[in-house]
Coordinates of C-alpha atoms (C1' of nucleotides) in Angstrom, one line a residue:
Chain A
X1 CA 8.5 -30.0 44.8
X2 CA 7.9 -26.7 46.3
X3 CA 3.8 -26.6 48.1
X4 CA 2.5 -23.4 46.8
X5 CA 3.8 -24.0 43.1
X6 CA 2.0 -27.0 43.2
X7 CA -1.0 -25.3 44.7
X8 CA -0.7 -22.8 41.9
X9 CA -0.2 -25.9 39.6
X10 CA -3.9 -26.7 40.1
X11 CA -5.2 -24.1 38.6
X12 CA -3.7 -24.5 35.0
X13 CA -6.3 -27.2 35.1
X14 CA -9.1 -24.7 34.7
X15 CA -9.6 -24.0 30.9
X16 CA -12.7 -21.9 29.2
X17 CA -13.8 -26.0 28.3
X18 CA -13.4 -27.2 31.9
X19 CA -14.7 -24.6 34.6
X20 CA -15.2 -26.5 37.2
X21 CA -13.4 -29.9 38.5
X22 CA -14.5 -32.1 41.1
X23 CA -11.9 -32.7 44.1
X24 CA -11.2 -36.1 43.2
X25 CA -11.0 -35.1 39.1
X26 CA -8.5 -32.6 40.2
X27 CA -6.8 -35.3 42.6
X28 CA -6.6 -37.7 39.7
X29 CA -5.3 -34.8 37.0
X30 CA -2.8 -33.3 39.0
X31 CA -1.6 -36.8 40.3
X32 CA -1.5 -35.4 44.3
X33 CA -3.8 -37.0 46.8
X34 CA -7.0 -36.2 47.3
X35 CA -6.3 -35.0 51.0
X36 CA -3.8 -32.6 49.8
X37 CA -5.3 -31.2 47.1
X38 CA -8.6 -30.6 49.2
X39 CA -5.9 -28.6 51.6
X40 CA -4.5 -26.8 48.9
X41 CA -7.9 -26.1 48.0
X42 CA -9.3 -24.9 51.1
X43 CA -6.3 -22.7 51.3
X44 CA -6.7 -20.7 48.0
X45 CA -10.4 -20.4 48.7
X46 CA -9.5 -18.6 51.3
X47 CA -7.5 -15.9 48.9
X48 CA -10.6 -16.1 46.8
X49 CA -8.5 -17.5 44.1
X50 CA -10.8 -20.7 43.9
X51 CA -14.2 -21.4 45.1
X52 CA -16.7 -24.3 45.7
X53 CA -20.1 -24.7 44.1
X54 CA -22.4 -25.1 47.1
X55 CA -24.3 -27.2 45.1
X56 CA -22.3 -29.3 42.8
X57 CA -19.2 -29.4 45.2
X58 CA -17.1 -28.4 42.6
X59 CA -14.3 -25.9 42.5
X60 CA -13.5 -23.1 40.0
X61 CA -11.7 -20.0 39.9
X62 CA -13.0 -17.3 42.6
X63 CA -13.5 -13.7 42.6
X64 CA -10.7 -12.9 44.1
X65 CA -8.5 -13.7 40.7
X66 CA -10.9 -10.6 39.8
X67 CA -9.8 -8.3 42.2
X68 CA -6.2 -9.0 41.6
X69 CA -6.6 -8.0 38.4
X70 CA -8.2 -5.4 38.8
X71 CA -5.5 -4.3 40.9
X72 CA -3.1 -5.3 38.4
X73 CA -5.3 -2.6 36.0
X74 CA -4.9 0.1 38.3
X75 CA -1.6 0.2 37.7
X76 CA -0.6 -1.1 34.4
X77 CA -3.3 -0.6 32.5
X78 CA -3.1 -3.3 30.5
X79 CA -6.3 -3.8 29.1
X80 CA -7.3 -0.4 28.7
X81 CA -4.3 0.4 26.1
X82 CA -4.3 -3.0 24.2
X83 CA -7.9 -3.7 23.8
X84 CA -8.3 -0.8 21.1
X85 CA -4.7 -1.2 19.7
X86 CA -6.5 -5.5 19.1
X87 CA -9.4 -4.4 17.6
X88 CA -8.1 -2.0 15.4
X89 CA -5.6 -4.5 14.5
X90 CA -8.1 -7.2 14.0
X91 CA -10.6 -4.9 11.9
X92 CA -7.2 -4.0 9.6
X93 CA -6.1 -7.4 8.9
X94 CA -9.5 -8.9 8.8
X95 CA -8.0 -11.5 11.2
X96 CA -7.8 -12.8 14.9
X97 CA -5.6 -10.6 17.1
X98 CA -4.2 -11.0 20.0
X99 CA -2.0 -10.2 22.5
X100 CA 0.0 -12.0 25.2
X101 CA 2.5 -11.2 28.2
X102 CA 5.5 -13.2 29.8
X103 CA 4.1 -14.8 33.2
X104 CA 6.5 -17.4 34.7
X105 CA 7.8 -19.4 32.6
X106 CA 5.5 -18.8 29.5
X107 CA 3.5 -16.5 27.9
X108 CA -0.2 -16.0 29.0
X109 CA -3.3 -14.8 26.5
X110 CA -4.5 -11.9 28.0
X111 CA -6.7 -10.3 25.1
X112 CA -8.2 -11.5 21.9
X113 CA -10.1 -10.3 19.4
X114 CA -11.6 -12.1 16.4
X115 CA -12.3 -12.0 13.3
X116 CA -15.4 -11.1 12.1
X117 CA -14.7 -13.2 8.6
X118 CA -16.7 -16.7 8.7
X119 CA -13.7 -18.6 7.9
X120 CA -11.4 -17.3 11.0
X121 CA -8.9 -18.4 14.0
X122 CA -10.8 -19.0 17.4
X123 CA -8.0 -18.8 20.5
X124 CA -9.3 -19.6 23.6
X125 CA -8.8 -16.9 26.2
X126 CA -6.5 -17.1 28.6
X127 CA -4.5 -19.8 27.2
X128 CA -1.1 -20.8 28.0
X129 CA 1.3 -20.2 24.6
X130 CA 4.3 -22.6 24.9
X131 CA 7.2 -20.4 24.1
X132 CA 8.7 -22.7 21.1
X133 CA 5.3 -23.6 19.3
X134 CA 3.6 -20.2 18.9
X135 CA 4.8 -17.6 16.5
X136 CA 4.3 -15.6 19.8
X137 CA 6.3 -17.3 22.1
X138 CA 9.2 -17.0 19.1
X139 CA 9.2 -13.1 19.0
X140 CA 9.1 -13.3 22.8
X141 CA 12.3 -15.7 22.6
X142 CA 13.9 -14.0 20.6
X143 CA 14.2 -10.0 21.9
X144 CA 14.1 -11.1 25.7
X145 CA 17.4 -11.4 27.8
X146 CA 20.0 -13.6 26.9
X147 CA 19.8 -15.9 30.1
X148 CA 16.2 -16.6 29.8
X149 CA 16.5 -17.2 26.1
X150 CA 19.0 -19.6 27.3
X151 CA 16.7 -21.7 29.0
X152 CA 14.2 -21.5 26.8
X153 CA 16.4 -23.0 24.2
X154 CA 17.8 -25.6 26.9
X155 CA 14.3 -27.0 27.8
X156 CA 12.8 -30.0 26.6
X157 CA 10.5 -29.2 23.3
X158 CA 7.4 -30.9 23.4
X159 CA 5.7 -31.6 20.1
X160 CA 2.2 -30.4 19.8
X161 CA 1.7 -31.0 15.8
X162 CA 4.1 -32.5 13.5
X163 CA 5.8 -29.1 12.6
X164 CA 6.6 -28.3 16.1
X165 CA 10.0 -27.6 16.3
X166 CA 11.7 -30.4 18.7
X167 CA 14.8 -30.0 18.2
X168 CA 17.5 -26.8 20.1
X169 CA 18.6 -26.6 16.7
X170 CA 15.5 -25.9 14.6
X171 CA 13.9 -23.6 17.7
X172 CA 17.5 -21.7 17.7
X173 CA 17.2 -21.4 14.0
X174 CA 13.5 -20.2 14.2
X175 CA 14.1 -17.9 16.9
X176 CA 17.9 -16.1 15.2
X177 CA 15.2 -15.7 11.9
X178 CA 13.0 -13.8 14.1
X179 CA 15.9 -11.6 15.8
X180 CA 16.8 -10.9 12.4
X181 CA 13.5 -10.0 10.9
X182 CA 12.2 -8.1 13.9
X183 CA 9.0 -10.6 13.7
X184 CA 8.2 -14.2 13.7
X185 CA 6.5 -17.1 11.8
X186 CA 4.7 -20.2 12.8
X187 CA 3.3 -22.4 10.4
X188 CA 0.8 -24.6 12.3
X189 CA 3.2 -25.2 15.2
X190 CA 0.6 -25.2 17.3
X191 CA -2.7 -25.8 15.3
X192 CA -2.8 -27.4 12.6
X193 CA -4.2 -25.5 9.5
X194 CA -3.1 -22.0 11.5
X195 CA -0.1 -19.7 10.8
X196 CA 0.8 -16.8 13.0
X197 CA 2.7 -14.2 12.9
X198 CA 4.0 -12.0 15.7
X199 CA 6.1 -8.9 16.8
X200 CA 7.3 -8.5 20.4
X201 CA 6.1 -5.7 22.6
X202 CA 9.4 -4.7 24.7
X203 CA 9.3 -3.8 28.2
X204 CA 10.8 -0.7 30.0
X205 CA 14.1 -2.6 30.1
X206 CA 14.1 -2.6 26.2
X207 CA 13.4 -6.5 26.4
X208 CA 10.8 -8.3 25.1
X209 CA 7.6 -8.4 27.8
X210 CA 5.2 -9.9 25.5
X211 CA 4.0 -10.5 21.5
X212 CA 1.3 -8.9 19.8
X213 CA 0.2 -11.7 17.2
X214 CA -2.0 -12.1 14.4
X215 CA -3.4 -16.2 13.3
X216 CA -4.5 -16.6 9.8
X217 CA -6.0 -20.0 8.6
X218 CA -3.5 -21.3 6.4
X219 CA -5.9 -21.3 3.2
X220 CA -5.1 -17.5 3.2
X221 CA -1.7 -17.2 3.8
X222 CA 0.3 -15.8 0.7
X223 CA 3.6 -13.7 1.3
X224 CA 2.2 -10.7 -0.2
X225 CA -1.0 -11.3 2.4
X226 CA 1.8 -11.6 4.8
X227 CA 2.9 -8.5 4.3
X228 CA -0.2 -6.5 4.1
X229 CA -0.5 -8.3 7.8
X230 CA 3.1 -7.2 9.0
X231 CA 2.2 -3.7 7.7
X232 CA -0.8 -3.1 9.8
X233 CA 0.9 -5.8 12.8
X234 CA 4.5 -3.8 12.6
X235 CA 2.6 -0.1 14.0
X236 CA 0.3 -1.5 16.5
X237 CA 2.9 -3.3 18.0
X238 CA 5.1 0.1 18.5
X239 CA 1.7 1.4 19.8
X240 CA 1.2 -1.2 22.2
X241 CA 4.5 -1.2 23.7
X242 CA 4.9 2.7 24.0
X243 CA 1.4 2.8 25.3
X244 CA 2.6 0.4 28.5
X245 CA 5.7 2.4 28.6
X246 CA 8.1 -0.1 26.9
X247 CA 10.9 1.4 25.3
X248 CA 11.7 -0.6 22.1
X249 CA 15.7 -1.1 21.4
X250 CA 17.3 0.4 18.5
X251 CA 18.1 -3.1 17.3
X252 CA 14.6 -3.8 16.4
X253 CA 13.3 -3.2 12.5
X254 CA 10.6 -4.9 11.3
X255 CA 12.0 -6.4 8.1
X256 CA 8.8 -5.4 5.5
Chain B
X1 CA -0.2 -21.9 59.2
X2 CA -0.4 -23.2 55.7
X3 CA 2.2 -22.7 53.5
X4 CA 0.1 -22.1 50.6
X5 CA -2.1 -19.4 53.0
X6 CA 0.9 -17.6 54.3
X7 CA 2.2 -17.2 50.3
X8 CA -1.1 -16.1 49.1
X9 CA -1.7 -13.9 51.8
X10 CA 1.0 -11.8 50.2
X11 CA -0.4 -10.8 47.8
X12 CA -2.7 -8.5 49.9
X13 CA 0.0 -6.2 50.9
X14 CA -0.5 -4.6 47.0
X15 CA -3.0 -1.8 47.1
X16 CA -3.1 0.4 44.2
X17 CA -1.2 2.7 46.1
X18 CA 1.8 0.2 46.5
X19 CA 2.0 -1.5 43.8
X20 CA 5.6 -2.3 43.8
X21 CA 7.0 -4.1 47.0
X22 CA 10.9 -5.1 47.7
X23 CA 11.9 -8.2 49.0
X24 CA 12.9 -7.1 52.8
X25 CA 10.2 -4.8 52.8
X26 CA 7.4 -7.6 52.6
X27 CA 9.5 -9.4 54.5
X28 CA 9.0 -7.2 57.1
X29 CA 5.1 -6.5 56.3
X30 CA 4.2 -9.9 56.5
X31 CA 6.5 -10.9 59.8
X32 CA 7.7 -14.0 57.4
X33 CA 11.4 -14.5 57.1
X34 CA 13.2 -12.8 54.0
X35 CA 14.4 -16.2 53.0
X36 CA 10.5 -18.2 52.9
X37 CA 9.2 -14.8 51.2
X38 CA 11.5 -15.0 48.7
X39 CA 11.1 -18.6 48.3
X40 CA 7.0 -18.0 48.0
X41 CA 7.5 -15.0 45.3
X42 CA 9.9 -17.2 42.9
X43 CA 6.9 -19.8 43.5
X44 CA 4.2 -17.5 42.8
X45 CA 6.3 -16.2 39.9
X46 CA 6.1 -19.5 38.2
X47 CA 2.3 -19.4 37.7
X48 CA 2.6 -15.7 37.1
X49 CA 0.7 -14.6 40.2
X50 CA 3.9 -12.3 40.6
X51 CA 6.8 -10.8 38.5
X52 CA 9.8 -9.4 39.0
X53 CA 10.9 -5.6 38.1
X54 CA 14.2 -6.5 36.5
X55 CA 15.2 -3.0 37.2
X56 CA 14.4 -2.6 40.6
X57 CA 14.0 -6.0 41.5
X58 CA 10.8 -5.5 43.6
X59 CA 7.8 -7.3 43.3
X60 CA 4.6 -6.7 41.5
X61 CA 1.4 -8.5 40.5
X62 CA 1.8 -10.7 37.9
X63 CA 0.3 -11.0 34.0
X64 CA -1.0 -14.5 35.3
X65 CA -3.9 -13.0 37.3
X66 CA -5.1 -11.5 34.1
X67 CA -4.9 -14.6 32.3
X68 CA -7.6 -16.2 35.2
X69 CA -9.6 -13.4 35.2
X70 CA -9.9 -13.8 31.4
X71 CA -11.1 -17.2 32.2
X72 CA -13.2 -16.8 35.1
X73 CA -14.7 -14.1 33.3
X74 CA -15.3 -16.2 29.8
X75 CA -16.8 -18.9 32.3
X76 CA -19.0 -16.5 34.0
X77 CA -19.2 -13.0 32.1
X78 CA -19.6 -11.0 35.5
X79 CA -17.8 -7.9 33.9
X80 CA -19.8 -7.7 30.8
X81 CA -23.2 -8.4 33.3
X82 CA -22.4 -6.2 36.1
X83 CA -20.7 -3.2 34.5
X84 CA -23.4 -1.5 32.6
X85 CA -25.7 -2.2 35.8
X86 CA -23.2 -0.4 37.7
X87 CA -22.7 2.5 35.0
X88 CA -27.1 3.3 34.7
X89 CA -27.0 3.1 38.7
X90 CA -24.2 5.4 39.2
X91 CA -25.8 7.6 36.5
X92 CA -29.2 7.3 37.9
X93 CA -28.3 8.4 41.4
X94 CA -25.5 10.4 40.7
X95 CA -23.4 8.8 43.0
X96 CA -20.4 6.1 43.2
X97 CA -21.8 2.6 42.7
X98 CA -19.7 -0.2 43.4
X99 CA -20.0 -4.3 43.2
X100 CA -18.2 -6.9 45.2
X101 CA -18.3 -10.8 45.5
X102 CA -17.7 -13.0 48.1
X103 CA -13.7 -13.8 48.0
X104 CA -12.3 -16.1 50.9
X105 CA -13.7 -14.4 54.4
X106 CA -14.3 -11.4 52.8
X107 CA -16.0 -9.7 50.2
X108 CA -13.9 -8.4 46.9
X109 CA -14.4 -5.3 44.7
X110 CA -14.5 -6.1 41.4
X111 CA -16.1 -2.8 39.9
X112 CA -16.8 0.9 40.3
X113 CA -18.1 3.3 38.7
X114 CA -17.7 7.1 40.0
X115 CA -20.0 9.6 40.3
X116 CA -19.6 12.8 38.1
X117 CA -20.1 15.1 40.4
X118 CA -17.9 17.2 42.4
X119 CA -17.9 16.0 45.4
X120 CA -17.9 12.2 45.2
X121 CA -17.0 9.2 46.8
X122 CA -13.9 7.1 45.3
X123 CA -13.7 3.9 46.2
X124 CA -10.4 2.0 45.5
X125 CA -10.4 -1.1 43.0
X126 CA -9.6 -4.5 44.1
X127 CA -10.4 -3.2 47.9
X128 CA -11.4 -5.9 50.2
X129 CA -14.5 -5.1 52.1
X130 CA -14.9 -6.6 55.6
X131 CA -18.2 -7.9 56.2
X132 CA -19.1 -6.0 59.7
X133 CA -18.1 -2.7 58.1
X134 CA -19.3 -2.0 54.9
X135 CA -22.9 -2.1 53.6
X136 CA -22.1 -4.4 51.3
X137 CA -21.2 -7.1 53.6
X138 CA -24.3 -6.3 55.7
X139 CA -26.4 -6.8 53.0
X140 CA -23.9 -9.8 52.3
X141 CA -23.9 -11.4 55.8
X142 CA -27.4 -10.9 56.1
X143 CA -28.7 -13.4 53.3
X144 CA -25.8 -15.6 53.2
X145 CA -26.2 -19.0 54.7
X146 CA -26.9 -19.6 58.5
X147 CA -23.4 -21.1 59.0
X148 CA -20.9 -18.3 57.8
X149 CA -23.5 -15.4 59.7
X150 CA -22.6 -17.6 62.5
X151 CA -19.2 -17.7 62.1
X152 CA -19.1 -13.8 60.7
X153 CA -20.9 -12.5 64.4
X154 CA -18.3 -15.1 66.0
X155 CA -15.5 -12.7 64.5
X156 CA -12.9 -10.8 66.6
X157 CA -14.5 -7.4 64.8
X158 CA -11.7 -4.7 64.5
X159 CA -13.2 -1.3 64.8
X160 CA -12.1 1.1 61.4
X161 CA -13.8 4.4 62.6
X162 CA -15.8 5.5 65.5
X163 CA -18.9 4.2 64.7
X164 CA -17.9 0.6 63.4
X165 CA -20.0 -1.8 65.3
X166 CA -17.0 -4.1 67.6
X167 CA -19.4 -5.6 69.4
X168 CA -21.5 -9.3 68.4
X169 CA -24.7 -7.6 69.3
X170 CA -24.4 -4.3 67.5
X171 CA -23.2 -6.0 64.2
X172 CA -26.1 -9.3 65.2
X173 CA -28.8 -5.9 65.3
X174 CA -27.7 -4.7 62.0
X175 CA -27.9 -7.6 60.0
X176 CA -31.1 -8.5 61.6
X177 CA -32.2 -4.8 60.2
X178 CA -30.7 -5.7 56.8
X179 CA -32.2 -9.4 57.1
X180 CA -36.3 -7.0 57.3
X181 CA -35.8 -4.3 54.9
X182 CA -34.5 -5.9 52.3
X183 CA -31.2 -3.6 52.3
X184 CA -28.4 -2.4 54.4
X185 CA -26.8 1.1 55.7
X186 CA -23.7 1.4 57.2
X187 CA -23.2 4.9 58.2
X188 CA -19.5 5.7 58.3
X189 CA -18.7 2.7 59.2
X190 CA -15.3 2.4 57.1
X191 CA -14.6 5.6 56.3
X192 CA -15.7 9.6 57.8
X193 CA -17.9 10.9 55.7
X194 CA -18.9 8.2 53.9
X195 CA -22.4 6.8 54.0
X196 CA -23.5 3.3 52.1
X197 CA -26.4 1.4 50.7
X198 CA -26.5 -1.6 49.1
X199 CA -28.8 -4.7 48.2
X200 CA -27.4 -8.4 47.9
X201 CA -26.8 -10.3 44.7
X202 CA -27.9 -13.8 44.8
X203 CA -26.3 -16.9 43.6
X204 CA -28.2 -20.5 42.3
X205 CA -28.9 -21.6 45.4
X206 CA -30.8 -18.8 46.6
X207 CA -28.0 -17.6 48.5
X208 CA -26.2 -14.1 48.9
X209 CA -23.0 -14.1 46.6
X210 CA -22.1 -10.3 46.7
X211 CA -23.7 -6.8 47.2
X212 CA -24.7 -4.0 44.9
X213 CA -24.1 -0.8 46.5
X214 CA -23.9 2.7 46.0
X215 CA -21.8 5.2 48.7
X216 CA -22.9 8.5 49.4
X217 CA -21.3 11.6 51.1
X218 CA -23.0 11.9 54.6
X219 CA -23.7 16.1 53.8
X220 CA -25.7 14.4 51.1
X221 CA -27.7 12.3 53.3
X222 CA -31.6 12.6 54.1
X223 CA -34.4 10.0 54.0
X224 CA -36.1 11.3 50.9
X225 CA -32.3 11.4 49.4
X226 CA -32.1 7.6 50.4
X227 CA -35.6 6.4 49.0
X228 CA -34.6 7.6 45.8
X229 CA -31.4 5.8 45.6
X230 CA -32.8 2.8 46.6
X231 CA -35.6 2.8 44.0
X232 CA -33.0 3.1 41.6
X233 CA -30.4 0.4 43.8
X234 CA -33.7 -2.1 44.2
X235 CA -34.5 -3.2 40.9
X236 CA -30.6 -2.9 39.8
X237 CA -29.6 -5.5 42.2
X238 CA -32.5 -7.6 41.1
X239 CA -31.4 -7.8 37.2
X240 CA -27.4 -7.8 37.9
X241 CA -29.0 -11.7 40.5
X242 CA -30.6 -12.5 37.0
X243 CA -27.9 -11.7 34.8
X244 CA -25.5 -13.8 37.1
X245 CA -27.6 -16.5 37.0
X246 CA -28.8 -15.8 40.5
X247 CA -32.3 -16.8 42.3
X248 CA -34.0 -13.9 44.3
X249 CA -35.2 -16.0 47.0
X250 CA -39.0 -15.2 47.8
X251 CA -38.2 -13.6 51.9
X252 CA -36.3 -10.9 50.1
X253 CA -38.5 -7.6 49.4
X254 CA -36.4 -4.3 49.5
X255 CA -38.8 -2.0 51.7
X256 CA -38.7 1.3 50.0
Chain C
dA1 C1' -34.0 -53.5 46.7
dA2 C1' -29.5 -54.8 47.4
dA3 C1' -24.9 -54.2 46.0
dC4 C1' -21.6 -51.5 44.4
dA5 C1' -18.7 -47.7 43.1
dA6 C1' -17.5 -43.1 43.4
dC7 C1' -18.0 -39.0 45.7
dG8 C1' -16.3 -35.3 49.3
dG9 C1' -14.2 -35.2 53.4
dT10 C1' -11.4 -36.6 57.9
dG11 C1' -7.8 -38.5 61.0
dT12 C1' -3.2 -40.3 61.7
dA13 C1' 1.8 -41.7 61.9
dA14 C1' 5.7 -41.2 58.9
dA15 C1' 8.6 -38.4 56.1
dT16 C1' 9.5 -34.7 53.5
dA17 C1' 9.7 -30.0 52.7
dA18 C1' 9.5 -25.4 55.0
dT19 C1' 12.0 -22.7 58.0
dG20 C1' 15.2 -19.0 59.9
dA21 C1' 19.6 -17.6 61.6
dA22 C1' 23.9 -16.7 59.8
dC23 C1' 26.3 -15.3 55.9
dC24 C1' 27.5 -13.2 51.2
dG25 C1' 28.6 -9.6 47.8
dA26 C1' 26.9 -5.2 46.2
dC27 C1' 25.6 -0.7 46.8
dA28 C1' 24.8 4.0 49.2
dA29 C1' 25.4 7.2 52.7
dG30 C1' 28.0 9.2 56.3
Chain D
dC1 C1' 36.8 3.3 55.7
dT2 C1' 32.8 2.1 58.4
dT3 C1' 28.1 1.3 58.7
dG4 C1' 23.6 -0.1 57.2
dT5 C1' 20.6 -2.1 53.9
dC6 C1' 19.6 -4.4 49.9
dG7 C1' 18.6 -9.0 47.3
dG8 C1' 19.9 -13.5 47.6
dT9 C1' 22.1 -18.2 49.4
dT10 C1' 23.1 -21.9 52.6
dC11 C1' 22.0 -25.7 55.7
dA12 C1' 20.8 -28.1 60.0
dT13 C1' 16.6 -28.3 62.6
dT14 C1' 11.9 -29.0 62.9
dA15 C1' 7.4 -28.4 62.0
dT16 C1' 4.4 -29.0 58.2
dT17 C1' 2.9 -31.6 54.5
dT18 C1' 1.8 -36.0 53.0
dA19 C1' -0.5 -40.4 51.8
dC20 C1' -2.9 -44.2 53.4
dA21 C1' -7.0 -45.9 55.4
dC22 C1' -11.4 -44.9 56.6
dC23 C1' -16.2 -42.5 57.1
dG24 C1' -20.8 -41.2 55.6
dT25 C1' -23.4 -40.1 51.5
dT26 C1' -25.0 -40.3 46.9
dG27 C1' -26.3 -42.2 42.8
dT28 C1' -25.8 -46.0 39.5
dT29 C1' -26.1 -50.9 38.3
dT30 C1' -27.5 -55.4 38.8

DNA sequence: AAACAACGGTGTAAATAATGAACCGACAAG
DNA sequence: CTTGTCGGTTCATTATTTACACCGTTGTTT
């Protein structure tokens, strides 16, 4: 396998649970020796992407991941135009919003708002939504190109509850129901007892860059709720992808 | 060199003045082959570091650095600490305020906050500040541990303007100035016109971790102009140490 | 206190993965 | 039509990465 994407690997082993890792916990995780890893490590320190805890010894992410996105801001400014559109979102539905964009091979969380109800969806930021499992990784799959839904659909589907689609078949199916309805369902595909409900934000190439989602505990989900959802979701997603610059293909109707 | 090194190192050819880089073109930037660069991006691209522009099949930064600054930041809420320091200083002195952390070798700009007036300093985000000619890594260099001083003086120091200190003993005087008053100045040493002031931030360990600083324009400049910056720079840089998490270590008195 | 295990980190020979020159088709300008 | 540049691919050579063994230290267990 290629160095740097194992390098890069590493750091999917940082969550908001597990900030900092030990070289020899991250040796052990990632399955590469301890040598290399440290090399690896010593290497991405120097980018600032990781740093070491004088103290503990201990590596986690570095300011430098900061400044790159910062950078990132300067030019797409991401966060500035889909923070407001999330919490407008989240104060409409009177659920969890939030929004993710396509980075490799998956989708990455990059904002989330929650709910201010007791009973409410808590996503973890910066998670990494597995394209087939999430409700946004379906409208994703389903307006991007053709080649890359391709390869989505040719991957191997790894079950995360017991209604996570496994099979090409039933993703193909879930993922034609969301071309049709220009948004997407996921009944506790990826958490039990959650059901989410996204539209895709479309790029400036009129394909799908991301998903603008909303996750309901399942005790409220009725399809007349649903649609009070879709009805607030359907707007802020035009919102979110004109306000990025996205252009959002004829094709596309929300079915309400 | 490191593979890993070379392919992160990149990623510092995006400013926020080129934020959109083509294949040959960084290629030829970085003195790397077209053929490993290209390699390196679709590496990078797997983790998200970098995307593509379908359209014009250059290179950009990548959704996946906003993802790890979502979790860095949900680890250690520097953003949510830092900015409204930043926003009362700049307000309080009427001038640009800025905040970096240490980032590899160097230090990294992770926010500003402009002055309103007229004439102001801007200061880029995501810049990289190098330690011998800023204020902020003066102020940096001078409390950080013995070791890395050592091996910042030991530097090959590349001169920026006319009055950059190149040599071991003008930078060694400096931070031995910064190291007694409690604060550093760099007069124009990065940019004409520009004059700085900043106080270090302070990790755990007692350690410097960043800077706090605020840059002036030099027609702006006088002692009494100074004092009252710092009065208003001092006890900033104290509570964004304790918001961090940070221990002011007893040798460190900002002489106003 | 002794023994032990696990830690972060270092050196080395062996092997794998990175490298770069040549090349390709596409496109644009002259 | 020729020329130059673009993004991207190929493949033999080689230099870099790799993994094993080892070191000193720390902290836990017996």
């Amino acid at each position: 396998m290629r160095t740097v994407e194992k390098a890069l690997k590493l750091l999917d082993f940082f969550t908001d649970k597990v900030v900092e890792i030990g070289l020899s916990d991250l040796a052990r995780l990632s399955g590469i020796d301890k040598a290399t890893v440290l090399r690896m490590l010593n290497d991405m320190a120097e980018s600032g992407l990781v740093e070491q805890n004088p103290e503990s010894k201990r590596w986690r992410l570095g300011a430098g991941v900061l400044r790159l996105a910062r950078l990132r801001e300067a030019t797409q400014p991401v966060n500035r135009v889909l923070m407001p559109i999330l919490e407008r979102l989240a104060e409409q539905t009177g659920e969890t919003a939030h929004v993710s964009l396509v980075s490799g091979r998956d989708l990455a969380n990059i904002g989330v708002v929650e709910s201010n109800r007791a009973n409410r969806v808590h996503i973890e930021p910066g998670l990494t939504l597995p394209l087939h499992a999430t409700a946004s990784g379906l409208a994703f799959t389903a307006f991007t190109r053709p080649e890359r839904r391709e390869r989505v659909l040719a991957r191997k589907l790894t079950p995360i509850t017991g209604t996570t689609p496994i099979t090409r078949e039933s993703l193909a199916g879930l993922v034609t129901l969301a071309q049709q309805r220009g948004y997407s369902c996921a009944d506790q595909t990826y958490e039990a007892e959650v059901h989410g409900l996204a539209v895709p934000l479309f790029g400036p190439d009129g394909f799908s860059c991301g998903a603008l989602a909303v996750a309901i505990p399942t005790s409220r989900v009725t399809d007349s709720y649903q649609r009070g959802i879709l009805a607030a979701l359907a707007p802020a997603a035009r919102d979110a992808t004109l306000g990025l610059g996205g252009r959002i293909p004829p094709h596309h109707i929300v079915a309400l």
